[in-house]
């Protein structure tokens, strides 16, 4: 049996485009959490998850090599075959941002003293200052169902001595509806914005051996 290939990889977000961000209209600016989950990246580790907040303008964002600080998602060790799952939250509301800040600030004052950096005052700055692995533990509880997902199976050997750019189609994993104005006493109908399984944009990831 051939020995498995082990690699240390760096994963960065190159671009993200959504068809629907969570509302009926395309927002001029919206904030979303992007979560990266590595499934069985190596023996004994069932899952490693990381998350960051990204700002989309007109439902899209993009980064270049010089934007490494703003686009890097994680550096991890992988061994043999593993899966990569990308999840994008619906546009974060002010109330969700406030909840995330409260939880992160409370953790910083107790068991995770370095979660929030000193001097970070802006609300999104406080969230961005949280470690990507810690932030990932909060996403499901506070941001609801994701608006877009993609899953791909990879192998550490794919990145031996180099890297690759992955362009992954995103799919909506839930049906999203919006209330419409009520007409008289009749119950207000709900408008379907996007259905479970509908295409919902593209994510481009750069993965390379480090």
PDB file of C-alpha atoms in Angstrom:
ATOM      1  CA  UNK A   1       0.000   0.000   0.000  1.00  0.00           C
ATOM      2  CA  UNK A   2       1.392   3.390  -0.974  1.00  0.00           C
ATOM      3  CA  UNK A   3       2.168   5.794   1.835  1.00  0.00           C
ATOM      4  CA  UNK A   4      -0.299   8.670   2.189  1.00  0.00           C
ATOM      5  CA  UNK A   5       0.858  12.154   1.275  1.00  0.00           C
ATOM      6  CA  UNK A   6       0.979  14.770   3.993  1.00  0.00           C
ATOM      7  CA  UNK A   7       0.993  18.484   3.221  1.00  0.00           C
ATOM      8  CA  UNK A   8       0.695  21.759   5.064  1.00  0.00           C
ATOM      9  CA  UNK A   9      -1.690  23.945   3.092  1.00  0.00           C
ATOM     10  CA  UNK A  10      -2.731  27.583   3.105  1.00  0.00           C
ATOM     11  CA  UNK A  11      -6.272  28.422   2.009  1.00  0.00           C
ATOM     12  CA  UNK A  12      -7.310  31.905   0.853  1.00  0.00           C
ATOM     13  CA  UNK A  13     -10.543  33.315  -0.518  1.00  0.00           C
ATOM     14  CA  UNK A  14      -9.940  34.726  -3.999  1.00  0.00           C
ATOM     15  CA  UNK A  15     -13.474  35.764  -4.815  1.00  0.00           C
ATOM     16  CA  UNK A  16     -17.089  35.249  -3.834  1.00  0.00           C
ATOM     17  CA  UNK A  17     -20.183  36.025  -5.886  1.00  0.00           C
ATOM     18  CA  UNK A  18     -23.750  35.456  -4.705  1.00  0.00           C
ATOM     19  CA  UNK A  19     -26.897  35.571  -6.802  1.00  0.00           C
ATOM     20  CA  UNK A  20     -29.010  36.043  -3.659  1.00  0.00           C
ATOM     21  CA  UNK A  21     -27.519  37.391  -0.432  1.00  0.00           C
ATOM     22  CA  UNK A  22     -30.534  36.882   1.811  1.00  0.00           C
ATOM     23  CA  UNK A  23     -32.974  39.568   0.734  1.00  0.00           C
ATOM     24  CA  UNK A  24     -35.277  40.167  -2.195  1.00  0.00           C
ATOM     25  CA  UNK A  25     -32.931  42.804  -3.617  1.00  0.00           C
ATOM     26  CA  UNK A  26     -29.202  42.936  -4.292  1.00  0.00           C
ATOM     27  CA  UNK A  27     -27.673  44.964  -1.473  1.00  0.00           C
ATOM     28  CA  UNK A  28     -25.123  47.647  -2.258  1.00  0.00           C
ATOM     29  CA  UNK A  29     -23.129  46.334   0.723  1.00  0.00           C
ATOM     30  CA  UNK A  30     -23.637  43.301   2.944  1.00  0.00           C
ATOM     31  CA  UNK A  31     -21.575  41.399   5.511  1.00  0.00           C
ATOM     32  CA  UNK A  32     -21.416  37.607   5.500  1.00  0.00           C
ATOM     33  CA  UNK A  33     -19.570  34.925   7.425  1.00  0.00           C
ATOM     34  CA  UNK A  34     -17.694  32.475   5.223  1.00  0.00           C
ATOM     35  CA  UNK A  35     -17.029  29.160   6.964  1.00  0.00           C
ATOM     36  CA  UNK A  36     -14.460  26.627   5.803  1.00  0.00           C
ATOM     37  CA  UNK A  37     -14.765  23.081   7.145  1.00  0.00           C
ATOM     38  CA  UNK A  38     -12.087  20.471   6.511  1.00  0.00           C
ATOM     39  CA  UNK A  39     -13.644  17.010   6.989  1.00  0.00           C
ATOM     40  CA  UNK A  40     -11.177  14.335   8.130  1.00  0.00           C
ATOM     41  CA  UNK A  41      -8.135  16.420   7.183  1.00  0.00           C
ATOM     42  CA  UNK A  42      -5.894  13.840   8.852  1.00  0.00           C
ATOM     43  CA  UNK A  43      -6.047  10.743  11.045  1.00  0.00           C
ATOM     44  CA  UNK A  44      -7.801  11.311  14.351  1.00  0.00           C
ATOM     45  CA  UNK A  45      -9.246  14.699  13.370  1.00  0.00           C
ATOM     46  CA  UNK A  46     -12.852  14.467  12.180  1.00  0.00           C
ATOM     47  CA  UNK A  47     -13.297  18.157  11.418  1.00  0.00           C
ATOM     48  CA  UNK A  48     -11.529  21.516  11.547  1.00  0.00           C
ATOM     49  CA  UNK A  49     -13.585  24.653  10.998  1.00  0.00           C
ATOM     50  CA  UNK A  50     -12.641  28.291  10.399  1.00  0.00           C
ATOM     51  CA  UNK A  51     -14.727  31.395   9.698  1.00  0.00           C
ATOM     52  CA  UNK A  52     -14.261  35.047   8.767  1.00  0.00           C
ATOM     53  CA  UNK A  53     -16.544  37.975   8.021  1.00  0.00           C
ATOM     54  CA  UNK A  54     -16.345  39.384   4.486  1.00  0.00           C
ATOM     55  CA  UNK A  55     -17.995  42.499   3.069  1.00  0.00           C
ATOM     56  CA  UNK A  56     -19.676  42.095  -0.311  1.00  0.00           C
ATOM     57  CA  UNK A  57     -20.370  45.010  -2.609  1.00  0.00           C
ATOM     58  CA  UNK A  58     -23.195  44.279  -5.022  1.00  0.00           C
ATOM     59  CA  UNK A  59     -23.135  40.631  -3.857  1.00  0.00           C
ATOM     60  CA  UNK A  60     -19.453  40.101  -4.662  1.00  0.00           C
ATOM     61  CA  UNK A  61     -15.914  40.550  -3.393  1.00  0.00           C
ATOM     62  CA  UNK A  62     -12.460  39.663  -4.719  1.00  0.00           C
ATOM     63  CA  UNK A  63      -8.867  39.661  -3.507  1.00  0.00           C
ATOM     64  CA  UNK A  64      -5.382  39.671  -5.012  1.00  0.00           C
ATOM     65  CA  UNK A  65      -2.088  38.255  -3.729  1.00  0.00           C
ATOM     66  CA  UNK A  66      -1.374  41.553  -1.983  1.00  0.00           C
ATOM     67  CA  UNK A  67      -4.627  41.189  -0.001  1.00  0.00           C
ATOM     68  CA  UNK A  68      -3.349  38.111   1.844  1.00  0.00           C
ATOM     69  CA  UNK A  69      -4.157  39.469   5.325  1.00  0.00           C
ATOM     70  CA  UNK A  70      -7.788  40.091   4.347  1.00  0.00           C
ATOM     71  CA  UNK A  71      -8.319  36.829   2.465  1.00  0.00           C
ATOM     72  CA  UNK A  72      -6.452  34.062   4.309  1.00  0.00           C
ATOM     73  CA  UNK A  73      -8.806  31.549   5.935  1.00  0.00           C
ATOM     74  CA  UNK A  74      -6.470  28.992   7.471  1.00  0.00           C
ATOM     75  CA  UNK A  75      -3.226  27.053   7.438  1.00  0.00           C
ATOM     76  CA  UNK A  76      -3.683  23.357   8.141  1.00  0.00           C
ATOM     77  CA  UNK A  77      -2.038  19.955   7.867  1.00  0.00           C
ATOM     78  CA  UNK A  78      -3.801  17.457   5.611  1.00  0.00           C
ATOM     79  CA  UNK A  79      -3.078  13.788   5.065  1.00  0.00           C
ATOM     80  CA  UNK A  80      -4.506  11.773   2.185  1.00  0.00           C
ATOM     81  CA  UNK A  81      -8.107  12.253   1.128  1.00  0.00           C
ATOM     82  CA  UNK A  82     -10.301  14.871   2.810  1.00  0.00           C
ATOM     83  CA  UNK A  83     -13.388  16.966   2.054  1.00  0.00           C
ATOM     84  CA  UNK A  84     -13.703  20.741   1.932  1.00  0.00           C
ATOM     85  CA  UNK A  85     -17.037  22.416   2.667  1.00  0.00           C
ATOM     86  CA  UNK A  86     -17.683  26.136   2.149  1.00  0.00           C
ATOM     87  CA  UNK A  87     -20.710  27.802   3.746  1.00  0.00           C
ATOM     88  CA  UNK A  88     -21.795  31.417   3.295  1.00  0.00           C
ATOM     89  CA  UNK A  89     -24.236  32.999   5.744  1.00  0.00           C
ATOM     90  CA  UNK A  90     -27.139  35.197   4.840  1.00  0.00           C
ATOM     91  CA  UNK A  91     -26.426  38.913   5.084  1.00  0.00           C
ATOM     92  CA  UNK A  92     -25.735  39.696   8.738  1.00  0.00           C
ATOM     93  CA  UNK A  93     -28.317  41.960  10.335  1.00  0.00           C
ATOM     94  CA  UNK A  94     -27.423  44.571  12.935  1.00  0.00           C
ATOM     95  CA  UNK A  95     -28.995  42.380  15.636  1.00  0.00           C
ATOM     96  CA  UNK A  96     -26.888  39.352  14.654  1.00  0.00           C
ATOM     97  CA  UNK A  97     -23.729  41.469  14.632  1.00  0.00           C
ATOM     98  CA  UNK A  98     -24.641  42.783  18.094  1.00  0.00           C
ATOM     99  CA  UNK A  99     -25.178  39.219  19.415  1.00  0.00           C
ATOM    100  CA  UNK A 100     -21.837  38.047  18.019  1.00  0.00           C
ATOM    101  CA  UNK A 101     -20.070  41.009  19.612  1.00  0.00           C
ATOM    102  CA  UNK A 102     -21.653  40.300  23.011  1.00  0.00           C
ATOM    103  CA  UNK A 103     -20.603  36.643  22.934  1.00  0.00           C
ATOM    104  CA  UNK A 104     -17.086  37.397  21.720  1.00  0.00           C
ATOM    105  CA  UNK A 105     -16.613  40.201  24.256  1.00  0.00           C
ATOM    106  CA  UNK A 106     -17.856  37.992  27.103  1.00  0.00           C
ATOM    107  CA  UNK A 107     -15.441  35.236  26.093  1.00  0.00           C
ATOM    108  CA  UNK A 108     -12.617  37.739  25.890  1.00  0.00           C
ATOM    109  CA  UNK A 109     -13.312  38.807  29.466  1.00  0.00           C
ATOM    110  CA  UNK A 110     -13.315  35.227  30.766  1.00  0.00           C
ATOM    111  CA  UNK A 111     -11.830  32.104  29.232  1.00  0.00           C
ATOM    112  CA  UNK A 112     -10.588  33.554  25.929  1.00  0.00           C
ATOM    113  CA  UNK A 113      -8.748  36.663  27.028  1.00  0.00           C
ATOM    114  CA  UNK A 114      -7.136  37.255  23.658  1.00  0.00           C
ATOM    115  CA  UNK A 115     -10.211  36.760  21.482  1.00  0.00           C
ATOM    116  CA  UNK A 116     -10.751  40.504  20.987  1.00  0.00           C
ATOM    117  CA  UNK A 117      -7.732  42.675  20.438  1.00  0.00           C
ATOM    118  CA  UNK A 118      -7.257  45.778  22.576  1.00  0.00           C
ATOM    119  CA  UNK A 119      -8.289  48.966  20.847  1.00  0.00           C
ATOM    120  CA  UNK A 120     -10.670  47.329  18.354  1.00  0.00           C
ATOM    121  CA  UNK A 121     -13.729  49.571  18.556  1.00  0.00           C
ATOM    122  CA  UNK A 122     -15.736  49.088  15.344  1.00  0.00           C
ATOM    123  CA  UNK A 123     -18.408  46.357  15.587  1.00  0.00           C
ATOM    124  CA  UNK A 124     -17.168  44.391  12.565  1.00  0.00           C
ATOM    125  CA  UNK A 125     -13.619  44.967  13.731  1.00  0.00           C
ATOM    126  CA  UNK A 126     -14.385  43.179  16.983  1.00  0.00           C
ATOM    127  CA  UNK A 127     -15.817  40.207  15.107  1.00  0.00           C
ATOM    128  CA  UNK A 128     -12.913  40.163  12.660  1.00  0.00           C
ATOM    129  CA  UNK A 129     -10.478  40.191  15.590  1.00  0.00           C
ATOM    130  CA  UNK A 130     -11.828  36.893  16.892  1.00  0.00           C
ATOM    131  CA  UNK A 131      -9.715  33.851  15.956  1.00  0.00           C
ATOM    132  CA  UNK A 132     -11.147  32.144  12.874  1.00  0.00           C
ATOM    133  CA  UNK A 133     -11.543  28.810  14.659  1.00  0.00           C
ATOM    134  CA  UNK A 134     -13.339  30.417  17.625  1.00  0.00           C
ATOM    135  CA  UNK A 135     -15.663  32.443  15.391  1.00  0.00           C
ATOM    136  CA  UNK A 136     -16.587  29.266  13.517  1.00  0.00           C
ATOM    137  CA  UNK A 137     -18.079  27.796  16.700  1.00  0.00           C
ATOM    138  CA  UNK A 138     -20.578  30.685  16.888  1.00  0.00           C
ATOM    139  CA  UNK A 139     -21.817  30.765  13.312  1.00  0.00           C
ATOM    140  CA  UNK A 140     -24.512  28.071  13.400  1.00  0.00           C
ATOM    141  CA  UNK A 141     -26.066  29.428  16.599  1.00  0.00           C
ATOM    142  CA  UNK A 142     -26.252  33.068  15.532  1.00  0.00           C
ATOM    143  CA  UNK A 143     -26.434  33.323  11.744  1.00  0.00           C
ATOM    144  CA  UNK A 144     -29.079  30.712  10.906  1.00  0.00           C
ATOM    145  CA  UNK A 145     -29.177  28.601   7.764  1.00  0.00           C
ATOM    146  CA  UNK A 146     -26.448  29.430   5.222  1.00  0.00           C
ATOM    147  CA  UNK A 147     -27.463  31.048   1.949  1.00  0.00           C
ATOM    148  CA  UNK A 148     -24.884  29.131  -0.121  1.00  0.00           C
ATOM    149  CA  UNK A 149     -22.741  25.995   0.166  1.00  0.00           C
ATOM    150  CA  UNK A 150     -20.228  23.955  -1.806  1.00  0.00           C
ATOM    151  CA  UNK A 151     -18.507  20.629  -1.062  1.00  0.00           C
ATOM    152  CA  UNK A 152     -15.541  19.057  -2.826  1.00  0.00           C
ATOM    153  CA  UNK A 153     -13.363  15.999  -2.127  1.00  0.00           C
ATOM    154  CA  UNK A 154      -9.609  16.591  -2.334  1.00  0.00           C
ATOM    155  CA  UNK A 155      -6.340  14.780  -1.653  1.00  0.00           C
ATOM    156  CA  UNK A 156      -3.193  16.108  -0.021  1.00  0.00           C
ATOM    157  CA  UNK A 157      -1.273  14.828  -3.044  1.00  0.00           C
ATOM    158  CA  UNK A 158      -3.101  17.443  -5.151  1.00  0.00           C
ATOM    159  CA  UNK A 159      -0.962  20.118  -3.511  1.00  0.00           C
ATOM    160  CA  UNK A 160       2.417  18.381  -3.335  1.00  0.00           C
ATOM    161  CA  UNK A 161       5.037  21.008  -4.047  1.00  0.00           C
ATOM    162  CA  UNK A 162       2.536  23.524  -5.394  1.00  0.00           C
ATOM    163  CA  UNK A 163      -1.096  24.526  -5.310  1.00  0.00           C
ATOM    164  CA  UNK A 164      -4.260  25.058  -7.270  1.00  0.00           C
ATOM    165  CA  UNK A 165      -7.183  27.418  -7.677  1.00  0.00           C
ATOM    166  CA  UNK A 166     -10.622  25.889  -7.075  1.00  0.00           C
ATOM    167  CA  UNK A 167     -13.700  27.417  -8.667  1.00  0.00           C
ATOM    168  CA  UNK A 168     -16.744  25.939  -6.938  1.00  0.00           C
ATOM    169  CA  UNK A 169     -20.398  26.503  -7.838  1.00  0.00           C
ATOM    170  CA  UNK A 170     -22.505  27.427  -4.824  1.00  0.00           C
ATOM    171  CA  UNK A 171     -25.942  25.981  -4.109  1.00  0.00           C
ATOM    172  CA  UNK A 172     -28.591  27.259  -1.696  1.00  0.00           C
ATOM    173  CA  UNK A 173     -29.231  24.586   0.987  1.00  0.00           C
ATOM    174  CA  UNK A 174     -32.583  26.003   2.092  1.00  0.00           C
ATOM    175  CA  UNK A 175     -35.712  27.676   0.727  1.00  0.00           C
ATOM    176  CA  UNK A 176     -35.769  31.366   1.586  1.00  0.00           C
ATOM    177  CA  UNK A 177     -39.051  33.266   1.658  1.00  0.00           C
ATOM    178  CA  UNK A 178     -40.002  36.852   2.407  1.00  0.00           C
ATOM    179  CA  UNK A 179     -43.227  38.340   3.758  1.00  0.00           C
ATOM    180  CA  UNK A 180     -45.205  40.493   1.330  1.00  0.00           C
ATOM    181  CA  UNK A 181     -47.644  43.307   2.195  1.00  0.00           C
ATOM    182  CA  UNK A 182     -51.014  42.053   3.455  1.00  0.00           C
ATOM    183  CA  UNK A 183     -54.100  42.730   1.333  1.00  0.00           C
ATOM    184  CA  UNK A 184     -56.998  43.417   3.673  1.00  0.00           C
ATOM    185  CA  UNK A 185     -57.760  40.716   6.233  1.00  0.00           C
ATOM    186  CA  UNK A 186     -56.313  37.872   4.192  1.00  0.00           C
ATOM    187  CA  UNK A 187     -53.003  36.410   5.421  1.00  0.00           C
ATOM    188  CA  UNK A 188     -50.035  37.957   3.654  1.00  0.00           C
ATOM    189  CA  UNK A 189     -48.555  35.569   1.075  1.00  0.00           C
ATOM    190  CA  UNK A 190     -44.864  34.763   1.305  1.00  0.00           C
ATOM    191  CA  UNK A 191     -42.650  35.289  -1.717  1.00  0.00           C
ATOM    192  CA  UNK A 192     -40.010  32.654  -2.472  1.00  0.00           C
ATOM    193  CA  UNK A 193     -36.655  34.344  -3.049  1.00  0.00           C
ATOM    194  CA  UNK A 194     -34.600  31.195  -3.669  1.00  0.00           C
ATOM    195  CA  UNK A 195     -35.297  27.470  -3.370  1.00  0.00           C
ATOM    196  CA  UNK A 196     -33.397  24.607  -1.803  1.00  0.00           C
ATOM    197  CA  UNK A 197     -30.935  23.322  -4.407  1.00  0.00           C
ATOM    198  CA  UNK A 198     -30.968  26.444  -6.581  1.00  0.00           C
ATOM    199  CA  UNK A 199     -27.603  27.733  -7.867  1.00  0.00           C
ATOM    200  CA  UNK A 200     -26.425  30.701  -5.821  1.00  0.00           C
ATOM    201  CA  UNK A 201     -23.131  31.973  -7.165  1.00  0.00           C
ATOM    202  CA  UNK A 202     -19.497  30.928  -7.188  1.00  0.00           C
ATOM    203  CA  UNK A 203     -16.602  30.841  -4.749  1.00  0.00           C
ATOM    204  CA  UNK A 204     -12.953  30.797  -5.858  1.00  0.00           C
ATOM    205  CA  UNK A 205     -10.343  29.474  -3.420  1.00  0.00           C
ATOM    206  CA  UNK A 206      -6.574  29.446  -3.636  1.00  0.00           C
ATOM    207  CA  UNK A 207      -4.947  26.453  -1.916  1.00  0.00           C
ATOM    208  CA  UNK A 208      -1.197  25.940  -1.891  1.00  0.00           C
ATOM    209  CA  UNK A 209       1.429  23.947  -0.023  1.00  0.00           C
ATOM    210  CA  UNK A 210       3.418  25.942   2.536  1.00  0.00           C
TER     211      UNK A 210
END
